[in-house]
Amino acid sequence: MLPQKKDICSIVLCDKNAHVSVAFYCPQHKVHLSDVGSGSLGCCGWLIVILSGLFVFSLFPFTIWFCIKIVQEYERAVIFRLGRITDRKAKGPGIFFVLPCTDSFVKVDLRTVSFDIPPQEILTKDSVTVCVDGVVYFRVSDPISSVANVSNADFSTRLLAQTTLRNVLGTKNLAELLSDREGISHSMQASLDEATDPWGIKVERVEIKDVKLPHQLQRAMAAEAEATREARAKVIAAEGEMNASRALKEASLVIAESPSGLQLRYLQTLTTIAAEKNSTIIFPLPMDVISHFMKK
């Protein structure tokens, strides 16, 4: 892991030939970090480079095919000359030249890569074991850092994504895990992006694909949801009965003010029954007539 910028002091060295070189010294870690592309090859290194150049020019018609290299539009080439990175910027796309004896290069793909996070058994904050998987989209933003700072940026990012998924979901309870997937995805993306920035990796998107609960917990949650819905249905039915009784009370008060209104209601009921083409007809009798026969 590289030290922070605040812990590094720069040292400018100048020799008698007015060649200037820059180095960095970290007091905390007690290491020297040479600036990329600024280190000298030394006398032996320059001698080898000159001999390689003379060899290329002497056999020019044949060595030209070993010197010309091509990278695609979505690729970049990091060139090493005698083990040192020659430039601060990667080469490409298109044609570039290398010395066949002293130079080597590594191709880096800049396209967005997606991979599935394998299902992880995670213990949530409220002690519930769940199985969670996801998908991560990332790309190489700095080809030189992805080659020089980590041995395998793709594999390292995959392992880090699994660890980050466990760490982030371990601080959430089950309700937050089921309802706040978008927030969890943003939190994982920020953590991964910060950790992979020294590797030259840019994490573009993280998504939680599936959350698998134990079968016993699924049955318990289903029973809880069913009981909640039944209780809500009973409350709604009771409220409907109460509203209906209030409406009937108000209707009876209105009918009591006009005795003929009850007869009209009887006739309306008969009209409704007759519309169904029934053979049975109910004819209402006034209460006054019935009470007269009951007295006899």
Coordinates of N, CA, C and O in Angstrom, one line a residue, residues 9-187:
C9 N 7.8 13.5 1.3 CA 8.5 14.7 1.0 C 9.4 14.5 -0.3 O 9.9 13.4 -0.5
S10 N 9.4 15.5 -1.1 CA 10.2 15.3 -2.4 C 11.6 15.8 -2.2 O 11.9 16.7 -1.5
I11 N 12.5 15.1 -3.0 CA 13.9 15.5 -3.0 C 14.4 15.6 -4.4 O 14.2 14.7 -5.2
V12 N 14.9 16.8 -4.7 CA 15.4 17.1 -6.1 C 16.9 17.0 -6.1 O 17.6 17.6 -5.3
L13 N 17.4 16.1 -7.0 CA 18.8 15.8 -7.0 C 19.4 16.3 -8.4 O 18.7 16.1 -9.4
C14 N 20.5 16.9 -8.3 CA 21.2 17.5 -9.5 C 22.6 17.1 -9.5 O 23.3 17.4 -8.5
D15 N 23.1 16.4 -10.5 CA 24.5 16.0 -10.6 C 25.3 17.0 -11.3 O 24.8 18.1 -11.8
K16 N 26.6 16.7 -11.6 CA 27.5 17.7 -12.2 C 27.2 17.9 -13.7 O 27.6 18.9 -14.2
N17 N 26.5 17.0 -14.3 CA 26.1 17.1 -15.7 C 24.8 17.8 -15.9 O 24.2 17.8 -17.0
A18 N 24.2 18.4 -14.8 CA 23.0 19.1 -14.8 C 21.8 18.2 -15.2 O 20.8 18.7 -15.7
H19 N 21.9 16.9 -14.8 CA 20.8 16.0 -15.0 C 20.0 16.0 -13.7 O 20.5 15.8 -12.6
V20 N 18.7 16.4 -13.8 CA 17.8 16.5 -12.7 C 17.0 15.3 -12.5 O 16.4 14.8 -13.5
S21 N 16.9 14.8 -11.3 CA 16.0 13.6 -11.1 C 15.2 13.9 -9.8 O 15.6 14.7 -9.0
V22 N 14.0 13.3 -9.8 CA 13.1 13.6 -8.6 C 12.9 12.3 -7.9 O 12.6 11.3 -8.6
A23 N 12.9 12.3 -6.6 CA 12.6 11.1 -5.8 C 11.7 11.5 -4.7 O 11.7 12.7 -4.3
F24 N 11.0 10.6 -4.1 CA 10.1 10.8 -3.0 C 10.6 9.9 -1.8 O 10.9 8.7 -2.0
Y25 N 10.6 10.5 -0.6 CA 11.0 9.8 0.6 C 9.8 9.8 1.6 O 9.3 10.9 1.8
C26 N 9.5 8.7 2.1 CA 8.4 8.6 3.1 C 9.0 8.4 4.5 O 9.6 7.3 4.7
P27 N 9.0 9.3 5.4 CA 9.6 9.1 6.7 C 8.9 8.0 7.5 O 9.5 7.3 8.3
Q28 N 7.5 7.9 7.3 CA 6.8 6.9 8.1 C 7.1 5.5 7.7 O 7.4 4.6 8.5
H29 N 7.1 5.2 6.4 CA 7.4 3.9 5.9 C 8.9 3.6 5.5 O 9.3 2.5 5.3
K30 N 9.7 4.7 5.5 CA 11.1 4.6 5.3 C 11.4 3.9 3.9 O 12.2 3.0 3.8
V31 N 10.7 4.4 2.9 CA 11.0 3.9 1.6 C 11.1 5.0 0.6 O 10.6 6.1 0.8
H32 N 11.8 4.8 -0.5 CA 11.9 5.7 -1.6 C 11.0 5.3 -2.7 O 11.0 4.2 -3.1
L33 N 10.3 6.3 -3.3 CA 9.4 6.0 -4.4 C 9.9 6.9 -5.5 O 9.7 8.1 -5.5
S34 N 10.4 6.2 -6.6 CA 10.9 7.0 -7.7 C 9.7 7.4 -8.6 O 8.8 6.7 -8.7
D35 N 9.8 8.6 -9.1 CA 8.7 9.2 -10.0 C 8.7 8.4 -11.3 O 9.8 8.1 -11.9
V36 N 7.5 8.0 -11.7 CA 7.3 7.2 -12.9 C 7.9 7.9 -14.1 O 7.5 9.0 -14.4
G37 N 8.8 7.2 -14.9 CA 9.3 7.8 -16.1 C 10.5 8.8 -15.9 O 11.1 9.3 -16.8
S38 N 10.8 9.1 -14.6 CA 11.9 10.1 -14.4 C 13.2 9.4 -14.0 O 14.2 10.1 -13.9
G39 N 13.2 8.1 -13.7 CA 14.4 7.4 -13.3 C 15.4 7.2 -14.5 O 14.9 7.0 -15.6
S40 N 16.7 7.3 -14.2 CA 17.7 7.1 -15.3 C 18.0 5.6 -15.4 O 17.9 4.8 -14.5
L41 N 18.3 5.2 -16.7 CA 18.6 3.9 -17.0 C 20.0 3.5 -16.5 O 20.4 2.3 -16.5
G42 N 20.9 4.5 -16.3 CA 22.2 4.2 -16.0 C 23.1 4.0 -17.2 O 22.6 3.9 -18.3
C43 N 24.4 3.9 -17.0 CA 25.3 3.8 -18.1 C 25.1 2.5 -18.8 O 25.1 2.5 -20.1
C44 N 25.0 1.4 -18.1 CA 24.8 0.1 -18.7 C 23.5 0.1 -19.5 O 23.4 -0.5 -20.6
G45 N 22.5 0.7 -18.9 CA 21.2 0.7 -19.5 C 21.2 1.4 -20.8 O 20.7 1.0 -21.9
W46 N 21.8 2.6 -20.8 CA 21.9 3.4 -22.1 C 22.7 2.7 -23.1 O 22.5 2.7 -24.3
L47 N 23.8 2.0 -22.7 CA 24.6 1.3 -23.6 C 23.8 0.2 -24.3 O 23.9 -0.1 -25.5
I48 N 23.0 -0.6 -23.5 CA 22.2 -1.6 -24.1 C 21.2 -1.0 -25.1 O 20.9 -1.6 -26.1
V49 N 20.6 0.1 -24.7 CA 19.6 0.7 -25.6 C 20.2 1.2 -26.9 O 19.7 1.0 -28.0
I50 N 21.4 1.7 -26.8 CA 22.1 2.2 -28.0 C 22.5 1.0 -28.9 O 22.3 1.0 -30.2
L51 N 23.0 -0.1 -28.3 CA 23.3 -1.3 -29.1 C 22.1 -1.9 -29.7 O 22.1 -2.3 -30.9
S52 N 20.9 -1.8 -29.0 CA 19.7 -2.3 -29.6 C 19.3 -1.5 -30.8 O 18.8 -2.0 -31.8
G53 N 19.4 -0.2 -30.6 CA 19.1 0.7 -31.7 C 19.9 0.5 -32.9 O 19.5 0.5 -34.1
L54 N 21.3 0.3 -32.7 CA 22.2 0.0 -33.8 C 21.8 -1.3 -34.5 O 21.9 -1.4 -35.7
F55 N 21.4 -2.3 -33.7 CA 21.0 -3.6 -34.3 C 19.8 -3.4 -35.1 O 19.7 -4.0 -36.2
V56 N 18.8 -2.6 -34.7 CA 17.6 -2.4 -35.4 C 17.9 -1.7 -36.7 O 17.4 -2.1 -37.8
F57 N 18.7 -0.7 -36.7 CA 19.0 0.1 -37.9 C 19.9 -0.7 -38.9 O 19.8 -0.6 -40.1
S58 N 20.7 -1.6 -38.4 CA 21.6 -2.4 -39.3 C 20.8 -3.4 -40.0 O 21.1 -3.7 -41.2
L59 N 19.8 -3.9 -39.4 CA 18.9 -4.9 -40.0 C 17.5 -4.4 -40.3 O 16.5 -5.0 -40.0
F60 N 17.5 -3.1 -40.8 CA 16.2 -2.4 -40.8 C 15.1 -3.1 -41.6 O 14.0 -3.2 -41.1
P61 N 15.3 -3.6 -42.8 CA 14.2 -4.2 -43.5 C 13.5 -5.4 -42.8 O 12.3 -5.6 -42.9
F62 N 14.3 -6.1 -41.9 CA 13.8 -7.3 -41.2 C 13.3 -6.9 -39.8 O 12.3 -7.5 -39.4
T63 N 14.0 -6.0 -39.1 CA 13.6 -5.7 -37.8 C 12.4 -4.8 -37.7 O 11.8 -4.6 -36.6
I64 N 12.0 -4.1 -38.8 CA 10.9 -3.2 -38.7 C 9.6 -3.9 -38.3 O 8.7 -3.3 -37.6
W65 N 9.5 -5.2 -38.7 CA 8.3 -5.9 -38.3 C 8.2 -6.3 -36.8 O 7.2 -6.5 -36.3
F66 N 9.4 -6.3 -36.2 CA 9.4 -6.5 -34.7 C 9.3 -5.2 -33.9 O 9.0 -5.3 -32.7
C67 N 9.5 -4.1 -34.6 CA 9.4 -2.8 -33.9 C 8.0 -2.2 -33.9 O 7.6 -1.5 -33.0
I68 N 7.2 -2.5 -34.9 CA 5.9 -1.9 -35.1 C 4.9 -2.8 -34.3 O 4.8 -4.0 -34.5
K69 N 4.1 -2.1 -33.4 CA 3.0 -2.8 -32.7 C 1.8 -2.0 -32.9 O 1.8 -0.8 -33.1
I70 N 0.6 -2.7 -32.8 CA -0.7 -2.1 -33.0 C -1.6 -2.5 -31.8 O -1.6 -3.7 -31.4
V71 N -2.3 -1.5 -31.3 CA -3.3 -1.8 -30.3 C -4.7 -1.2 -30.8 O -4.7 -0.2 -31.5
Q72 N -5.7 -1.8 -30.3 CA -7.1 -1.5 -30.8 C -7.5 -0.2 -30.1 O -6.9 0.4 -29.2
E73 N -8.7 0.3 -30.6 CA -9.2 1.6 -30.0 C -9.5 1.5 -28.5 O -9.4 2.5 -27.8
Y74 N -9.9 0.3 -28.1 CA -10.3 0.1 -26.7 C -9.1 -0.4 -25.8 O -9.3 -0.8 -24.7
E75 N -7.9 -0.4 -26.4 CA -6.8 -0.9 -25.6 C -5.7 0.2 -25.5 O -5.7 1.2 -26.3
R76 N -4.8 0.0 -24.5 CA -3.7 0.8 -24.3 C -2.5 -0.1 -24.0 O -2.6 -1.2 -23.5
A77 N -1.3 0.4 -24.3 CA -0.1 -0.3 -24.1 C 0.8 0.4 -23.1 O 1.2 1.6 -23.3
V78 N 1.2 -0.3 -22.1 CA 2.2 0.2 -21.1 C 3.6 -0.4 -21.4 O 3.8 -1.6 -21.4
I79 N 4.5 0.5 -21.8 CA 5.8 0.1 -22.3 C 6.8 0.1 -21.2 O 6.9 1.1 -20.5
F80 N 7.6 -1.0 -21.1 CA 8.7 -1.1 -20.1 C 10.0 -1.2 -20.9 O 10.1 -2.0 -21.9
R81 N 10.9 -0.3 -20.6 CA 12.3 -0.3 -21.2 C 13.3 -0.7 -20.1 O 13.5 0.1 -19.1
L82 N 13.8 -1.9 -20.2 CA 14.8 -2.4 -19.2 C 14.1 -2.4 -17.8 O 14.7 -2.1 -16.8
G83 N 12.8 -2.8 -17.8 CA 12.1 -2.9 -16.5 C 11.5 -1.6 -16.0 O 10.8 -1.6 -15.0
R84 N 11.7 -0.5 -16.7 CA 11.2 0.8 -16.3 C 10.1 1.3 -17.2 O 10.2 1.1 -18.4
I85 N 9.1 1.9 -16.7 CA 8.0 2.5 -17.5 C 8.6 3.7 -18.2 O 9.1 4.6 -17.5
T86 N 8.4 3.7 -19.5 CA 9.1 4.8 -20.3 C 8.4 6.1 -20.3 O 9.0 7.2 -20.4
D87 N 7.0 6.1 -20.1 CA 6.3 7.4 -20.2 C 5.2 7.4 -19.1 O 4.7 6.3 -18.7
R88 N 4.7 8.6 -18.8 CA 3.6 8.7 -17.8 C 2.3 8.3 -18.5 O 1.3 8.1 -17.7
K89 N 2.2 8.3 -19.8 CA 1.0 8.0 -20.4 C 1.1 6.7 -21.3 O 2.1 6.5 -22.0
A90 N 0.1 5.9 -21.2 CA 0.1 4.7 -22.0 C 0.0 5.0 -23.5 O -0.6 6.0 -23.9
K91 N 0.5 4.1 -24.3 CA 0.5 4.3 -25.8 C -0.8 3.7 -26.4 O -1.3 2.8 -25.9
G92 N -1.2 4.3 -27.5 CA -2.4 3.8 -28.2 C -3.5 4.8 -28.1 O -3.5 5.8 -27.4
P93 N -4.5 4.6 -28.9 CA -4.6 3.4 -29.9 C -3.9 3.7 -31.2 O -3.5 4.8 -31.5
G94 N -3.7 2.6 -31.9 CA -3.0 2.8 -33.2 C -1.6 2.1 -33.2 O -1.4 1.1 -32.5
I95 N -0.7 2.7 -34.0 CA 0.7 2.2 -34.2 C 1.6 2.8 -33.2 O 1.6 4.0 -33.0
F96 N 2.6 2.1 -32.6 CA 3.7 2.6 -31.9 C 4.9 1.7 -32.1 O 4.8 0.6 -32.6
F97 N 6.0 2.2 -31.7 CA 7.3 1.5 -32.0 C 8.0 1.1 -30.7 O 7.9 1.9 -29.7
V98 N 8.6 0.0 -30.7 CA 9.3 -0.5 -29.5 C 10.7 -1.1 -30.0 O 10.8 -1.4 -31.2
L99 N 11.6 -1.1 -29.2 CA 12.9 -1.8 -29.5 C 12.8 -3.2 -29.1 O 12.5 -3.6 -27.9
P100 N 13.0 -4.1 -30.0 CA 12.8 -5.5 -29.8 C 13.6 -6.2 -28.7 O 13.2 -7.1 -28.1
C101 N 14.8 -5.6 -28.4 CA 15.7 -6.3 -27.5 C 15.5 -5.7 -26.0 O 15.8 -6.4 -25.1
T102 N 15.1 -4.5 -25.9 CA 15.0 -3.9 -24.6 C 13.6 -3.5 -24.1 O 13.4 -3.3 -22.9
D103 N 12.7 -3.4 -25.0 CA 11.3 -3.0 -24.6 C 10.4 -4.2 -24.6 O 10.5 -5.1 -25.4
S104 N 9.5 -4.1 -23.6 CA 8.3 -5.0 -23.6 C 7.1 -4.2 -23.2 O 7.2 -3.1 -22.6
F105 N 5.9 -4.7 -23.5 CA 4.7 -3.9 -23.3 C 3.6 -4.8 -22.8 O 3.6 -6.1 -23.1
V106 N 2.7 -4.2 -22.1 CA 1.5 -5.0 -21.6 C 0.3 -4.3 -22.1 O 0.1 -3.0 -22.0
K107 N -0.6 -5.0 -22.7 CA -1.9 -4.5 -23.2 C -2.9 -4.4 -22.1 O -3.0 -5.4 -21.3
V108 N -3.6 -3.3 -22.0 CA -4.7 -3.1 -21.0 C -6.0 -2.8 -21.7 O -6.0 -1.9 -22.6
D109 N -7.0 -3.6 -21.4 CA -8.3 -3.4 -22.0 C -9.1 -2.3 -21.2 O -9.2 -2.5 -20.0
L110 N -9.6 -1.3 -21.9 CA -10.3 -0.2 -21.2 C -11.8 -0.4 -21.2 O -12.5 0.5 -20.7
R111 N -12.3 -1.4 -21.7 CA -13.8 -1.6 -21.8 C -14.3 -2.0 -20.4 O -13.6 -2.5 -19.6
T112 N -15.6 -1.7 -20.2 CA -16.3 -2.0 -19.0 C -16.4 -3.5 -18.8 O -16.9 -4.2 -19.8
V113 N -16.1 -4.0 -17.7 CA -16.1 -5.5 -17.4 C -17.2 -5.7 -16.3 O -17.3 -4.9 -15.3
S114 N -18.0 -6.7 -16.5 CA -19.0 -7.1 -15.5 C -18.8 -8.5 -15.0 O -18.4 -9.3 -15.8
F115 N -19.0 -8.7 -13.8 CA -18.9 -10.1 -13.2 C -19.9 -10.2 -12.1 O -20.3 -9.3 -11.4
D116 N -20.2 -11.5 -11.9 CA -21.2 -11.8 -10.8 C -20.4 -12.1 -9.5 O -19.4 -12.8 -9.5
I117 N -20.9 -11.5 -8.4 CA -20.4 -11.9 -7.1 C -21.0 -13.2 -6.7 O -22.2 -13.3 -6.6
P118 N -20.2 -14.2 -6.4 CA -20.8 -15.5 -6.0 C -21.7 -15.3 -4.7 O -21.5 -14.4 -3.9
P119 N -22.7 -16.2 -4.6 CA -23.6 -16.1 -3.4 C -22.8 -16.2 -2.1 O -22.0 -17.1 -1.9
Q120 N -23.1 -15.2 -1.2 CA -22.3 -15.2 0.1 C -23.3 -15.4 1.2 O -24.4 -14.8 1.3
E121 N -22.9 -16.3 2.1 CA -23.7 -16.5 3.4 C -23.3 -15.3 4.3 O -22.2 -15.2 4.8
I122 N -24.3 -14.5 4.6 CA -24.1 -13.3 5.4 C -24.9 -13.3 6.7 O -26.1 -13.6 6.6
L123 N -24.4 -12.9 7.8 CA -25.1 -12.8 9.1 C -25.4 -11.3 9.2 O -24.5 -10.5 9.4
T124 N -26.7 -11.0 9.2 CA -27.1 -9.6 9.3 C -27.0 -9.1 10.7 O -26.6 -9.8 11.6
K125 N -27.3 -7.8 10.9 CA -27.1 -7.1 12.2 C -28.1 -7.7 13.2 O -27.7 -7.8 14.4
D126 N -29.3 -8.2 12.8 CA -30.2 -8.8 13.7 C -30.1 -10.3 13.7 O -31.1 -11.0 14.0
S127 N -28.9 -10.8 13.4 CA -28.6 -12.3 13.6 C -29.5 -13.2 12.7 O -30.0 -14.2 13.1
V128 N -29.7 -12.8 11.4 CA -30.4 -13.6 10.5 C -29.4 -13.9 9.4 O -28.7 -13.1 8.8
T129 N -29.3 -15.2 9.0 CA -28.4 -15.7 8.0 C -29.2 -15.7 6.6 O -30.2 -16.3 6.5
V130 N -28.6 -14.9 5.7 CA -29.2 -14.8 4.4 C -28.1 -15.1 3.3 O -26.9 -15.0 3.6
C131 N -28.5 -15.4 2.1 CA -27.6 -15.7 1.0 C -27.8 -14.6 0.0 O -28.9 -14.5 -0.6
V132 N -26.8 -13.8 -0.3 CA -26.9 -12.6 -1.2 C -25.8 -12.7 -2.3 O -24.7 -13.1 -2.1
D133 N -26.3 -12.4 -3.5 CA -25.3 -12.3 -4.6 C -25.6 -11.0 -5.3 O -26.6 -10.3 -5.1
G134 N -24.6 -10.6 -6.2 CA -24.7 -9.3 -6.8 C -23.9 -9.3 -8.1 O -23.3 -10.3 -8.5
V135 N -23.8 -8.1 -8.7 CA -23.1 -7.9 -10.0 C -22.3 -6.6 -9.9 O -22.9 -5.6 -9.3
V136 N -21.1 -6.5 -10.4 CA -20.3 -5.3 -10.4 C -19.8 -5.0 -11.8 O -19.4 -5.9 -12.6
Y137 N -19.9 -3.7 -12.1 CA -19.4 -3.2 -13.4 C -18.2 -2.3 -13.1 O -18.3 -1.3 -12.3
F138 N -17.1 -2.5 -13.7 CA -15.9 -1.7 -13.5 C -15.1 -1.6 -14.8 O -15.3 -2.4 -15.7
R139 N -14.2 -0.7 -14.9 CA -13.3 -0.5 -16.0 C -11.9 0.1 -15.5 O -11.8 0.6 -14.4
V140 N -10.9 0.0 -16.4 CA -9.6 0.5 -16.1 C -9.5 2.0 -16.5 O -9.8 2.3 -17.6
S141 N -9.3 2.8 -15.5 CA -9.2 4.3 -15.7 C -7.8 4.7 -15.9 O -7.5 5.7 -16.6
D142 N -6.8 4.0 -15.3 CA -5.4 4.4 -15.4 C -4.6 3.1 -15.7 O -4.3 2.3 -14.8
P143 N -4.2 2.9 -17.0 CA -3.6 1.7 -17.4 C -2.2 1.5 -16.6 O -1.9 0.3 -16.3
I144 N -1.5 2.5 -16.4 CA -0.2 2.4 -15.8 C -0.3 1.9 -14.3 O 0.4 1.0 -13.9
S145 N -1.3 2.5 -13.6 CA -1.5 2.0 -12.2 C -2.0 0.6 -12.2 O -1.6 -0.1 -11.3
S146 N -2.8 0.2 -13.1 CA -3.4 -1.1 -13.1 C -2.3 -2.2 -13.4 O -2.5 -3.3 -13.0
V147 N -1.2 -1.8 -14.0 CA -0.1 -2.7 -14.3 C 0.9 -2.7 -13.2 O 1.5 -3.7 -12.8
A148 N 1.3 -1.4 -12.8 CA 2.4 -1.3 -11.9 C 2.1 -1.5 -10.4 O 2.9 -1.8 -9.6
N149 N 0.8 -1.2 -10.0 CA 0.5 -1.2 -8.6 C -0.2 -2.5 -8.1 O -0.3 -2.7 -6.9
V150 N -0.6 -3.3 -9.0 CA -1.3 -4.6 -8.6 C -1.0 -5.6 -9.6 O -0.8 -5.4 -10.8
S151 N -0.8 -6.9 -9.1 CA -0.4 -7.9 -10.0 C -1.5 -8.4 -11.0 O -1.3 -8.6 -12.2
N152 N -2.7 -8.4 -10.5 CA -3.9 -8.8 -11.3 C -5.1 -8.0 -10.9 O -5.7 -8.3 -9.9
A153 N -5.3 -6.9 -11.6 CA -6.3 -5.9 -11.2 C -7.7 -6.5 -11.2 O -8.5 -6.3 -10.3
D154 N -8.0 -7.3 -12.2 CA -9.3 -8.0 -12.4 C -9.6 -8.9 -11.3 O -10.7 -8.8 -10.6
F155 N -8.7 -9.8 -11.0 CA -8.9 -10.8 -9.9 C -8.9 -10.1 -8.5 O -9.8 -10.5 -7.7
S156 N -8.1 -9.1 -8.3 CA -8.1 -8.4 -7.0 C -9.4 -7.7 -6.8 O -10.0 -7.7 -5.7
T157 N -10.0 -7.1 -7.9 CA -11.3 -6.4 -7.7 C -12.4 -7.4 -7.4 O -13.3 -7.1 -6.6
R158 N -12.4 -8.6 -8.0 CA -13.4 -9.6 -7.7 C -13.3 -10.0 -6.3 O -14.4 -10.2 -5.6
L159 N -12.1 -10.3 -5.7 CA -12.0 -10.7 -4.3 C -12.5 -9.6 -3.4 O -13.1 -9.8 -2.4
L160 N -12.1 -8.3 -3.7 CA -12.5 -7.2 -2.9 C -14.0 -7.0 -2.9 O -14.5 -6.6 -1.9
A161 N -14.6 -7.3 -4.0 CA -16.1 -7.1 -4.1 C -16.8 -8.1 -3.2 O -17.8 -7.7 -2.5
Q162 N -16.3 -9.3 -3.1 CA -16.9 -10.3 -2.2 C -16.7 -9.8 -0.7 O -17.7 -9.9 0.1
T163 N -15.5 -9.4 -0.4 CA -15.3 -8.9 1.0 C -16.1 -7.7 1.3 O -16.7 -7.6 2.4
T164 N -16.2 -6.8 0.4 CA -17.0 -5.6 0.6 C -18.5 -5.9 0.8 O -19.2 -5.3 1.6
L165 N -19.0 -6.8 0.0 CA -20.4 -7.2 0.2 C -20.7 -7.8 1.6 O -21.7 -7.4 2.2
R166 N -19.8 -8.6 2.1 CA -19.9 -9.1 3.5 C -19.9 -8.0 4.5 O -20.7 -7.9 5.5
N167 N -18.9 -7.1 4.4 CA -18.7 -6.0 5.3 C -19.9 -5.0 5.4 O -20.4 -4.6 6.4
V168 N -20.4 -4.7 4.2 CA -21.5 -3.7 4.1 C -22.8 -4.3 4.6 O -23.5 -3.7 5.4
L169 N -23.1 -5.5 4.2 CA -24.4 -6.1 4.6 C -24.4 -6.6 6.0 O -25.4 -6.8 6.6
G170 N -23.2 -6.8 6.6 CA -23.1 -7.2 8.0 C -23.5 -6.1 9.0 O -23.9 -6.3 10.1
T171 N -23.6 -4.8 8.5 CA -24.0 -3.7 9.3 C -25.5 -3.4 9.1 O -26.0 -2.4 9.7
K172 N -26.2 -4.1 8.3 CA -27.6 -3.9 8.0 C -28.5 -5.0 8.6 O -28.1 -6.1 8.7
N173 N -29.7 -4.6 9.1 CA -30.6 -5.6 9.5 C -31.5 -6.1 8.4 O -31.3 -5.6 7.2
L174 N -32.3 -7.1 8.6 CA -33.0 -7.8 7.5 C -34.0 -6.8 6.8 O -34.1 -6.9 5.6
A175 N -34.7 -6.0 7.6 CA -35.6 -5.1 7.0 C -34.9 -4.1 6.0 O -35.4 -3.8 4.9
E176 N -33.8 -3.6 6.4 CA -33.0 -2.6 5.6 C -32.5 -3.4 4.3 O -32.4 -2.8 3.3
L177 N -32.1 -4.6 4.5 CA -31.6 -5.4 3.4 C -32.6 -5.6 2.3 O -32.3 -5.6 1.1
L178 N -33.9 -5.8 2.7 CA -34.9 -6.1 1.8 C -35.5 -4.8 1.2 O -36.1 -4.9 0.1
S179 N -35.5 -3.7 1.9 CA -36.2 -2.5 1.4 C -35.2 -1.4 0.8 O -35.6 -0.6 0.1
D180 N -33.9 -1.4 1.2 CA -33.0 -0.4 0.8 C -31.9 -0.9 0.0 O -30.7 -0.8 0.3
R181 N -32.2 -1.6 -1.1 CA -31.2 -2.2 -1.9 C -30.4 -1.1 -2.7 O -29.2 -1.2 -2.9
E182 N -31.1 -0.1 -3.1 CA -30.4 1.0 -3.8 C -29.3 1.7 -2.9 O -28.2 2.0 -3.4
G183 N -29.7 2.0 -1.7 CA -28.7 2.6 -0.8 C -27.5 1.7 -0.5 O -26.4 2.1 -0.5
I184 N -27.8 0.4 -0.4 CA -26.7 -0.6 -0.2 C -25.8 -0.6 -1.4 O -24.6 -0.7 -1.3
S185 N -26.4 -0.6 -2.6 CA -25.6 -0.6 -3.8 C -24.7 0.6 -3.9 O -23.5 0.5 -4.2
H186 N -25.2 1.8 -3.6 CA -24.4 3.0 -3.6 C -23.3 3.0 -2.6 O -22.2 3.4 -2.8
S187 N -23.6 2.4 -1.4 CA -22.5 2.3 -0.3 C -21.4 1.4 -0.8 O -20.2 1.7 -0.6

